[in-house]
Amino acid sequence: MKMPQHGRDWSEVKADMVARGGGDAAWRDGRTAVYVFNAGEDVSSVQHEAYGMYMAENGLGPLAFPSLAQMEKEVIAMGLELLHGPEGATGAMTSGGTDSITMAIKTARDYARANGRPREGANIVLAQSAHLAFDKAAHLMDIEIRRVPLKTDGSYEADPAAMGEAVNDATIMMVGSAPSFPHGIIDPIAALGAVAAKKNVWLHVDACVGGYFAPFARMNGVPVPPFDFEVPQVHSMSADLHKYGYCAKGASTVLFRSEALYEYMPFDMASWSGAPMKTPTLAGTRPGGAISAAWAVMNTLGIDGYREKQGLVCKTRERIEEGVKQLGFEILGNPMLGLVAFRHPEHHAFAIYGEIYRRGWFTSVTKEPPSLHLMLSPKHADVVDAYLADLKASVDAVAAGKAGPKVEARYS
Ligand SMILES: *Cc1c(COP(=O)(O)O)cnc(C)c1O
């Protein structure tokens, strides 16, 4: 496409955009279980309006926009309260989970350097199921990643003892997930804490997909084990607002147990031609809308609203677990939140994936072991029966040798 010499009317451009979306994954009707968190029209309209109100404002300028600075502070305070942040705990909003994880690693690295750890050979110890954002950030900072196999007891949990063995004097961080993305399983954070304490290593909990879910699940009676700052050895956490916080995209939180740890995060510089600038995270300009929309969604839902939504998601996951078990699938481990992965003892999950995809469902897979993967939202409560019927037809097609051509399951 070439830029048009004369701009077109907005109405025409808008119609063009609507038409382009016609080929995208159908998420509005619940037939997508990855990428989008559909909490319904009410939440969506708050996101839109609240984003628009501060869309031009810039989170880079807290002096110009004390409104945004205060909203960010309050979002962090709400997050810390949910996640047992002790007195003095603090943090910042970032653009997403990858950003939060990158900043936590940068902070842990600078803390390690300031505390006499060797600069050479710096490494991070994490489970095979931890998110690849750690590898990406480590690549940026030239840090070694040490992935450790999961426990072999069928729990799909990180193995604290094996991880401890991978730690050396250049380890700047150990990681636990709450939950892991591929399996939706909460790692044994308390046991990881014990190992981290023994080895004197920073422990980060990646609660990107569970941080704004697990506290409410627990309030609803789900036996969620300690996973947050309640575990005294947890130094930092990542928790995404734009996932189960149901906030507009571009919003996550990175949290630290104390101001003394947080101090290693911001970049503060005056030695250039411009005025001094201090930025807490990777970004310079920060979209005001992402901050204001997060603040607005949290304030309109409140604890009751989140409890209701997460309760619905848990109920939906239980219905799906029951239905897929009846079709012969096995659930991986003991999922408690909104993610679930399941495999079939006879038929390859990726073949079934192709069939369910052809029937109009955009879902996902886990590679180790080959499984179907769902990330559920409140909207999915409406489509459980339709999904299970299509899943049955998919399994039947594969069993009858009538599967269509292979569909490759990748994120991108
Ligand atoms: C989604 C996710 C991330 C990365 O978050 P983005 O917002 O996609 O950058 C990291 N860890 C876990 C466990 C996640 O689910």
mmCIF file of N, CA and C in Angstrom, residues 202-305:
data_model
loop_
_atom_site.group_PDB
_atom_site.id
_atom_site.type_symbol
_atom_site.label_atom_id
_atom_site.label_comp_id
_atom_site.label_asym_id
_atom_site.label_seq_id
_atom_site.Cartn_x
_atom_site.Cartn_y
_atom_site.Cartn_z
ATOM 1 N N TRP A 202 17.803 -14.269 44.827
ATOM 2 C CA TRP A 202 16.559 -13.534 44.544
ATOM 3 C C TRP A 202 15.528 -14.505 43.974
ATOM 4 N N LEU A 203 14.311 -14.479 44.511
ATOM 5 C CA LEU A 203 13.224 -15.310 43.963
ATOM 6 C C LEU A 203 12.165 -14.415 43.323
ATOM 7 N N HIS A 204 11.930 -14.656 42.023
ATOM 8 C CA HIS A 204 10.876 -13.934 41.311
ATOM 9 C C HIS A 204 9.707 -14.884 41.073
ATOM 10 N N VAL A 205 8.496 -14.397 41.309
ATOM 11 C CA VAL A 205 7.312 -15.184 40.970
ATOM 12 C C VAL A 205 6.643 -14.553 39.757
ATOM 13 N N ASP A 206 6.573 -15.334 38.686
ATOM 14 C CA ASP A 206 5.900 -14.858 37.479
ATOM 15 C C ASP A 206 4.419 -15.212 37.584
ATOM 16 N N ALA A 207 3.673 -14.219 38.058
ATOM 17 C CA ALA A 207 2.215 -14.382 38.171
ATOM 18 C C ALA A 207 1.536 -13.550 37.090
ATOM 19 N N CYS A 208 2.171 -13.517 35.915
ATOM 20 C CA CYS A 208 1.608 -12.718 34.816
ATOM 21 C C CYS A 208 0.167 -13.108 34.544
ATOM 22 N N VAL A 209 -0.089 -14.406 34.461
ATOM 23 C CA VAL A 209 -1.430 -14.836 34.071
ATOM 24 C C VAL A 209 -2.284 -15.209 35.302
ATOM 25 N N GLY A 210 -1.680 -15.252 36.481
ATOM 26 C CA GLY A 210 -2.449 -15.649 37.662
ATOM 27 C C GLY A 210 -2.550 -14.605 38.762
ATOM 28 N N GLY A 211 -1.763 -13.549 38.656
ATOM 29 C CA GLY A 211 -1.660 -12.583 39.756
ATOM 30 C C GLY A 211 -2.978 -11.908 40.104
ATOM 31 N N TYR A 212 -3.786 -11.655 39.064
ATOM 32 C CA TYR A 212 -5.075 -11.008 39.325
ATOM 33 C C TYR A 212 -6.233 -12.008 39.218
ATOM 34 N N PHE A 213 -5.873 -13.282 39.348
ATOM 35 C CA PHE A 213 -6.890 -14.349 39.337
ATOM 36 C C PHE A 213 -6.845 -15.132 40.653
ATOM 37 N N ALA A 214 -5.643 -15.615 40.993
ATOM 38 C CA ALA A 214 -5.509 -16.512 42.140
ATOM 39 C C ALA A 214 -6.059 -15.930 43.453
ATOM 40 N N PRO A 215 -5.831 -14.642 43.745
ATOM 41 C CA PRO A 215 -6.360 -14.134 45.030
ATOM 42 C C PRO A 215 -7.884 -14.254 45.112
ATOM 43 N N PHE A 216 -8.549 -14.025 43.971
ATOM 44 C CA PHE A 216 -10.014 -14.092 43.975
ATOM 45 C C PHE A 216 -10.497 -15.543 43.993
ATOM 46 N N ALA A 217 -9.757 -16.418 43.301
ATOM 47 C CA ALA A 217 -10.103 -17.841 43.354
ATOM 48 C C ALA A 217 -10.033 -18.315 44.806
ATOM 49 N N ARG A 218 -9.004 -17.859 45.501
ATOM 50 C CA ARG A 218 -8.854 -18.261 46.909
ATOM 51 C C ARG A 218 -10.017 -17.734 47.745
ATOM 52 N N MET A 219 -10.425 -16.491 47.509
ATOM 53 C CA MET A 219 -11.586 -15.947 48.239
ATOM 54 C C MET A 219 -12.828 -16.775 47.962
ATOM 55 N N ASN A 220 -12.876 -17.382 46.763
ATOM 56 C CA ASN A 220 -14.030 -18.223 46.394
ATOM 57 C C ASN A 220 -13.903 -19.648 46.915
ATOM 58 N N GLY A 221 -12.820 -19.925 47.658
ATOM 59 C CA GLY A 221 -12.699 -21.249 48.268
ATOM 60 C C GLY A 221 -11.768 -22.218 47.561
ATOM 61 N N VAL A 222 -11.135 -21.787 46.468
ATOM 62 C CA VAL A 222 -10.172 -22.663 45.788
ATOM 63 C C VAL A 222 -8.915 -22.756 46.678
ATOM 64 N N PRO A 223 -8.402 -23.978 46.905
ATOM 65 C CA PRO A 223 -7.252 -24.127 47.815
ATOM 66 C C PRO A 223 -5.924 -23.719 47.161
ATOM 67 N N VAL A 224 -5.804 -22.428 46.834
ATOM 68 C CA VAL A 224 -4.585 -21.914 46.206
ATOM 69 C C VAL A 224 -3.466 -21.896 47.254
ATOM 70 N N PRO A 225 -2.340 -22.550 46.979
ATOM 71 C CA PRO A 225 -1.241 -22.537 47.956
ATOM 72 C C PRO A 225 -0.578 -21.158 47.991
ATOM 73 N N PRO A 226 0.210 -20.874 49.036
ATOM 74 C CA PRO A 226 0.910 -19.581 49.078
ATOM 75 C C PRO A 226 1.785 -19.419 47.830
ATOM 76 N N PHE A 227 1.651 -18.281 47.155
ATOM 77 C CA PHE A 227 2.389 -18.098 45.897
ATOM 78 C C PHE A 227 2.931 -16.691 45.735
ATOM 79 N N ASP A 228 2.588 -15.780 46.661
ATOM 80 C CA ASP A 228 2.940 -14.375 46.432
ATOM 81 C C ASP A 228 3.866 -13.886 47.544
ATOM 82 N N PHE A 229 3.796 -12.592 47.912
ATOM 83 C CA PHE A 229 4.700 -12.057 48.934
ATOM 84 C C PHE A 229 4.448 -12.653 50.318
ATOM 85 N N GLU A 230 3.364 -13.399 50.422
ATOM 86 C CA GLU A 230 3.110 -14.178 51.636
ATOM 87 C C GLU A 230 4.290 -15.124 51.904
ATOM 88 N N VAL A 231 4.922 -15.608 50.847
ATOM 89 C CA VAL A 231 6.135 -16.427 50.978
ATOM 90 C C VAL A 231 7.300 -15.447 51.199
ATOM 91 N N PRO A 232 7.906 -15.497 52.380
ATOM 92 C CA PRO A 232 8.810 -14.391 52.752
ATOM 93 C C PRO A 232 10.019 -14.218 51.842
ATOM 94 N N GLN A 233 10.412 -15.279 51.109
ATOM 95 C CA GLN A 233 11.603 -15.158 50.262
ATOM 96 C C GLN A 233 11.319 -14.552 48.894
ATOM 97 N N VAL A 234 10.052 -14.304 48.586
ATOM 98 C CA VAL A 234 9.746 -13.723 47.262
ATOM 99 C C VAL A 234 10.208 -12.271 47.234
ATOM 100 N N HIS A 235 11.120 -11.984 46.291
ATOM 101 C CA HIS A 235 11.647 -10.632 46.161
ATOM 102 C C HIS A 235 10.787 -9.776 45.243
ATOM 103 N N SER A 236 10.340 -10.394 44.126
ATOM 104 C CA SER A 236 9.634 -9.606 43.109
ATOM 105 C C SER A 236 8.581 -10.471 42.440
ATOM 106 N N MET A 237 7.620 -9.790 41.796
ATOM 107 C CA MET A 237 6.551 -10.485 41.077
ATOM 108 C C MET A 237 6.202 -9.727 39.802
ATOM 109 N N SER A 238 5.762 -10.477 38.808
ATOM 110 C CA SER A 238 5.152 -9.872 37.620
ATOM 111 C C SER A 238 3.703 -10.323 37.574
ATOM 112 N N ALA A 239 2.789 -9.393 37.325
ATOM 113 C CA ALA A 239 1.352 -9.721 37.301
ATOM 114 C C ALA A 239 0.682 -8.826 36.260
ATOM 115 N N ASP A 240 0.094 -9.450 35.258
ATOM 116 C CA ASP A 240 -0.464 -8.688 34.134
ATOM 117 C C ASP A 240 -1.895 -8.246 34.391
ATOM 118 N N LEU A 241 -2.110 -6.955 34.205
ATOM 119 C CA LEU A 241 -3.474 -6.435 34.285
ATOM 120 C C LEU A 241 -4.256 -6.737 33.019
ATOM 121 N N HIS A 242 -3.549 -6.813 31.884
ATOM 122 C CA HIS A 242 -4.269 -7.009 30.609
ATOM 123 C C HIS A 242 -4.588 -8.485 30.336
ATOM 124 N N LYS A 243 -4.387 -9.336 31.336
ATOM 125 C CA LYS A 243 -4.891 -10.703 31.221
ATOM 126 C C LYS A 243 -6.113 -10.809 32.139
ATOM 127 N N TYR A 244 -5.980 -11.552 33.260
ATOM 128 C CA TYR A 244 -7.159 -11.732 34.105
ATOM 129 C C TYR A 244 -7.482 -10.530 34.991
ATOM 130 N N GLY A 245 -6.763 -9.402 34.783
ATOM 131 C CA GLY A 245 -7.213 -8.158 35.405
ATOM 132 C C GLY A 245 -8.281 -7.503 34.542
ATOM 133 N N TYR A 246 -8.486 -8.066 33.328
ATOM 134 C CA TYR A 246 -9.501 -7.587 32.378
ATOM 135 C C TYR A 246 -9.329 -6.116 32.021
ATOM 136 N N CYS A 247 -8.073 -5.639 32.058
ATOM 137 C CA CYS A 247 -7.789 -4.252 31.695
ATOM 138 C C CYS A 247 -7.421 -4.178 30.216
ATOM 139 N N ALA A 248 -7.387 -2.966 29.686
ATOM 140 C CA ALA A 248 -7.015 -2.784 28.276
ATOM 141 C C ALA A 248 -5.566 -3.205 28.080
ATOM 142 N N LYS A 249 -5.233 -3.660 26.892
ATOM 143 C CA LYS A 249 -3.877 -4.143 26.645
ATOM 144 C C LYS A 249 -2.851 -3.025 26.797
ATOM 145 N N GLY A 250 -1.652 -3.461 27.194
ATOM 146 C CA GLY A 250 -0.583 -2.507 27.475
ATOM 147 C C GLY A 250 -0.478 -2.216 28.958
ATOM 148 N N ALA A 251 -0.924 -3.168 29.794
ATOM 149 C CA ALA A 251 -0.920 -2.913 31.241
ATOM 150 C C ALA A 251 -0.506 -4.155 32.039
ATOM 151 N N SER A 252 0.574 -4.013 32.769
ATOM 152 C CA SER A 252 1.050 -5.061 33.674
ATOM 153 C C SER A 252 1.630 -4.375 34.912
ATOM 154 N N THR A 253 1.951 -5.193 35.930
ATOM 155 C CA THR A 253 2.603 -4.630 37.103
ATOM 156 C C THR A 253 3.856 -5.436 37.424
ATOM 157 N N VAL A 254 4.903 -4.722 37.821
ATOM 158 C CA VAL A 254 6.101 -5.373 38.360
ATOM 159 C C VAL A 254 6.262 -4.867 39.792
ATOM 160 N N LEU A 255 6.340 -5.820 40.718
ATOM 161 C CA LEU A 255 6.227 -5.490 42.147
ATOM 162 C C LEU A 255 7.456 -5.985 42.915
ATOM 163 N N PHE A 256 7.837 -5.229 43.940
ATOM 164 C CA PHE A 256 9.023 -5.571 44.738
ATOM 165 C C PHE A 256 8.673 -5.549 46.221
ATOM 166 N N ARG A 257 9.342 -6.437 46.948
ATOM 167 C CA ARG A 257 9.061 -6.561 48.373
ATOM 168 C C ARG A 257 9.367 -5.277 49.133
ATOM 169 N N SER A 258 10.374 -4.523 48.667
ATOM 170 C CA SER A 258 10.761 -3.319 49.410
ATOM 171 C C SER A 258 11.278 -2.237 48.474
ATOM 172 N N GLU A 259 11.285 -1.053 48.986
ATOM 173 C CA GLU A 259 11.849 0.107 48.292
ATOM 174 C C GLU A 259 13.329 -0.132 47.999
ATOM 175 N N ALA A 260 14.011 -0.812 48.920
ATOM 176 C CA ALA A 260 15.453 -1.040 48.759
ATOM 177 C C ALA A 260 15.745 -1.927 47.546
ATOM 178 N N LEU A 261 14.842 -2.831 47.214
ATOM 179 C CA LEU A 261 15.015 -3.652 46.000
ATOM 180 C C LEU A 261 14.592 -2.856 44.767
ATOM 181 N N TYR A 262 13.458 -2.191 44.884
ATOM 182 C CA TYR A 262 12.905 -1.399 43.763
ATOM 183 C C TYR A 262 13.913 -0.371 43.259
ATOM 184 N N GLU A 263 14.680 0.172 44.189
ATOM 185 C CA GLU A 263 15.652 1.225 43.867
ATOM 186 C C GLU A 263 16.554 0.894 42.683
ATOM 187 N N TYR A 264 16.789 -0.392 42.456
ATOM 188 C CA TYR A 264 17.677 -0.786 41.360
ATOM 189 C C TYR A 264 16.975 -0.786 40.007
ATOM 190 N N MET A 265 15.685 -0.442 39.976
ATOM 191 C CA MET A 265 14.965 -0.494 38.703
ATOM 192 C C MET A 265 15.032 0.802 37.884
ATOM 193 N N PRO A 266 14.682 1.965 38.442
ATOM 194 C CA PRO A 266 14.572 3.167 37.603
ATOM 195 C C PRO A 266 15.902 3.577 36.974
ATOM 196 N N PHE A 267 15.792 4.207 35.827
ATOM 197 C CA PHE A 267 16.947 4.758 35.139
ATOM 198 C C PHE A 267 16.869 6.272 35.303
ATOM 199 N N ASP A 268 17.912 6.828 35.891
ATOM 200 C CA ASP A 268 17.890 8.231 36.279
ATOM 201 C C ASP A 268 19.131 8.892 35.701
ATOM 202 N N MET A 269 18.966 9.832 34.803
ATOM 203 C CA MET A 269 20.143 10.394 34.146
ATOM 204 C C MET A 269 19.997 11.881 33.866
ATOM 205 N N ALA A 270 21.100 12.581 34.034
ATOM 206 C CA ALA A 270 21.106 14.018 33.769
ATOM 207 C C ALA A 270 22.201 14.416 32.781
ATOM 208 N N SER A 271 23.131 13.499 32.472
ATOM 209 C CA SER A 271 24.307 13.892 31.689
ATOM 210 C C SER A 271 24.071 13.801 30.187
ATOM 211 N N TRP A 272 23.142 14.597 29.728
ATOM 212 C CA TRP A 272 22.919 14.796 28.290
ATOM 213 C C TRP A 272 22.441 16.221 28.104
ATOM 214 N N SER A 273 22.129 16.612 26.860
ATOM 215 C CA SER A 273 21.765 18.013 26.615
ATOM 216 C C SER A 273 20.407 18.385 27.179
ATOM 217 N N GLY A 274 19.541 17.377 27.315
ATOM 218 C CA GLY A 274 18.190 17.673 27.780
ATOM 219 C C GLY A 274 18.088 17.744 29.292
ATOM 220 N N ALA A 275 16.884 18.009 29.740
ATOM 221 C CA ALA A 275 16.644 18.062 31.184
ATOM 222 C C ALA A 275 16.766 16.646 31.767
ATOM 223 N N PRO A 276 17.075 16.534 33.048
ATOM 224 C CA PRO A 276 17.186 15.206 33.675
ATOM 225 C C PRO A 276 15.869 14.442 33.540
ATOM 226 N N MET A 277 15.999 13.139 33.359
ATOM 227 C CA MET A 277 14.808 12.303 33.193
ATOM 228 C C MET A 277 14.996 11.022 33.986
ATOM 229 N N LYS A 278 13.972 10.685 34.758
ATOM 230 C CA LYS A 278 14.003 9.434 35.515
ATOM 231 C C LYS A 278 12.817 8.589 35.069
ATOM 232 N N THR A 279 13.092 7.401 34.543
ATOM 233 C CA THR A 279 12.012 6.517 34.096
ATOM 234 C C THR A 279 12.057 5.214 34.889
ATOM 235 N N PRO A 280 10.895 4.785 35.389
ATOM 236 C CA PRO A 280 10.892 3.572 36.215
ATOM 237 C C PRO A 280 11.105 2.304 35.391
ATOM 238 N N THR A 281 10.637 2.295 34.130
ATOM 239 C CA THR A 281 10.651 1.056 33.347
ATOM 240 C C THR A 281 11.367 1.267 32.021
ATOM 241 N N LEU A 282 11.229 0.292 31.128
ATOM 242 C CA LEU A 282 11.913 0.360 29.838
ATOM 243 C C LEU A 282 11.418 1.519 28.986
ATOM 244 N N ALA A 283 10.150 1.824 29.080
ATOM 245 C CA ALA A 283 9.534 2.817 28.200
ATOM 246 C C ALA A 283 9.984 4.228 28.522
ATOM 247 N N GLY A 284 9.967 5.090 27.504
ATOM 248 C CA GLY A 284 10.007 6.529 27.727
ATOM 249 C C GLY A 284 8.548 6.953 27.835
ATOM 250 N N THR A 285 7.989 7.321 26.718
ATOM 251 C CA THR A 285 6.567 7.639 26.671
ATOM 252 C C THR A 285 5.750 6.440 27.144
ATOM 253 N N ARG A 286 4.808 6.704 28.036
ATOM 254 C CA ARG A 286 3.924 5.623 28.518
ATOM 255 C C ARG A 286 2.480 6.020 28.267
ATOM 256 N N PRO A 287 1.719 5.162 27.573
ATOM 257 C CA PRO A 287 0.339 5.510 27.229
ATOM 258 C C PRO A 287 -0.518 5.751 28.467
ATOM 259 N N GLY A 288 -1.009 6.988 28.587
ATOM 260 C CA GLY A 288 -1.862 7.309 29.736
ATOM 261 C C GLY A 288 -3.106 6.440 29.769
ATOM 262 N N GLY A 289 -3.615 6.090 28.573
ATOM 263 C CA GLY A 289 -4.842 5.299 28.505
ATOM 264 C C GLY A 289 -4.711 3.940 29.162
ATOM 265 N N ALA A 290 -3.544 3.328 29.036
ATOM 266 C CA ALA A 290 -3.366 1.995 29.649
ATOM 267 C C ALA A 290 -3.453 2.098 31.169
ATOM 268 N N ILE A 291 -2.948 3.208 31.692
ATOM 269 C CA ILE A 291 -2.994 3.431 33.145
ATOM 270 C C ILE A 291 -4.426 3.754 33.584
ATOM 271 N N SER A 292 -5.059 4.689 32.878
ATOM 272 C CA SER A 292 -6.399 5.116 33.306
ATOM 273 C C SER A 292 -7.423 3.994 33.126
ATOM 274 N N ALA A 293 -7.273 3.207 32.055
ATOM 275 C CA ALA A 293 -8.223 2.110 31.834
ATOM 276 C C ALA A 293 -8.071 1.047 32.923
ATOM 277 N N ALA A 294 -6.830 0.760 33.325
ATOM 278 C CA ALA A 294 -6.611 -0.225 34.384
ATOM 279 C C ALA A 294 -7.245 0.259 35.688
ATOM 280 N N TRP A 295 -6.995 1.516 35.992
ATOM 281 C CA TRP A 295 -7.540 2.077 37.235
ATOM 282 C C TRP A 295 -9.073 2.009 37.217
ATOM 283 N N ALA A 296 -9.639 2.326 36.057
ATOM 284 C CA ALA A 296 -11.104 2.361 35.953
ATOM 285 C C ALA A 296 -11.707 0.956 36.047
ATOM 286 N N VAL A 297 -11.095 -0.011 35.380
ATOM 287 C CA VAL A 297 -11.649 -1.380 35.432
ATOM 288 C C VAL A 297 -11.576 -1.910 36.860
ATOM 289 N N MET A 298 -10.437 -1.676 37.530
ATOM 290 C CA MET A 298 -10.306 -2.172 38.901
ATOM 291 C C MET A 298 -11.342 -1.527 39.816
ATOM 292 N N ASN A 299 -11.598 -0.240 39.577
ATOM 293 C CA ASN A 299 -12.555 0.455 40.428
ATOM 294 C C ASN A 299 -14.004 0.114 40.117
ATOM 295 N N THR A 300 -14.285 -0.226 38.859
ATOM 296 C CA THR A 300 -15.680 -0.565 38.551
ATOM 297 C C THR A 300 -15.987 -2.015 38.922
ATOM 298 N N LEU A 301 -15.003 -2.904 38.767
ATOM 299 C CA LEU A 301 -15.272 -4.308 39.141
ATOM 300 C C LEU A 301 -15.238 -4.489 40.656
ATOM 301 N N GLY A 302 -14.191 -3.964 41.277
ATOM 302 C CA GLY A 302 -14.042 -4.172 42.716
ATOM 303 C C GLY A 302 -13.846 -5.650 43.042
ATOM 304 N N ILE A 303 -13.651 -5.933 44.299
ATOM 305 C CA ILE A 303 -13.395 -7.323 44.712
ATOM 306 C C ILE A 303 -14.577 -8.224 44.359
ATOM 307 N N ASP A 304 -15.792 -7.709 44.576
ATOM 308 C CA ASP A 304 -16.976 -8.535 44.260
ATOM 309 C C ASP A 304 -17.022 -8.886 42.781
ATOM 310 N N GLY A 305 -16.748 -7.898 41.941
ATOM 311 C CA GLY A 305 -16.808 -8.119 40.492
ATOM 312 C C GLY A 305 -15.779 -9.143 40.038
#
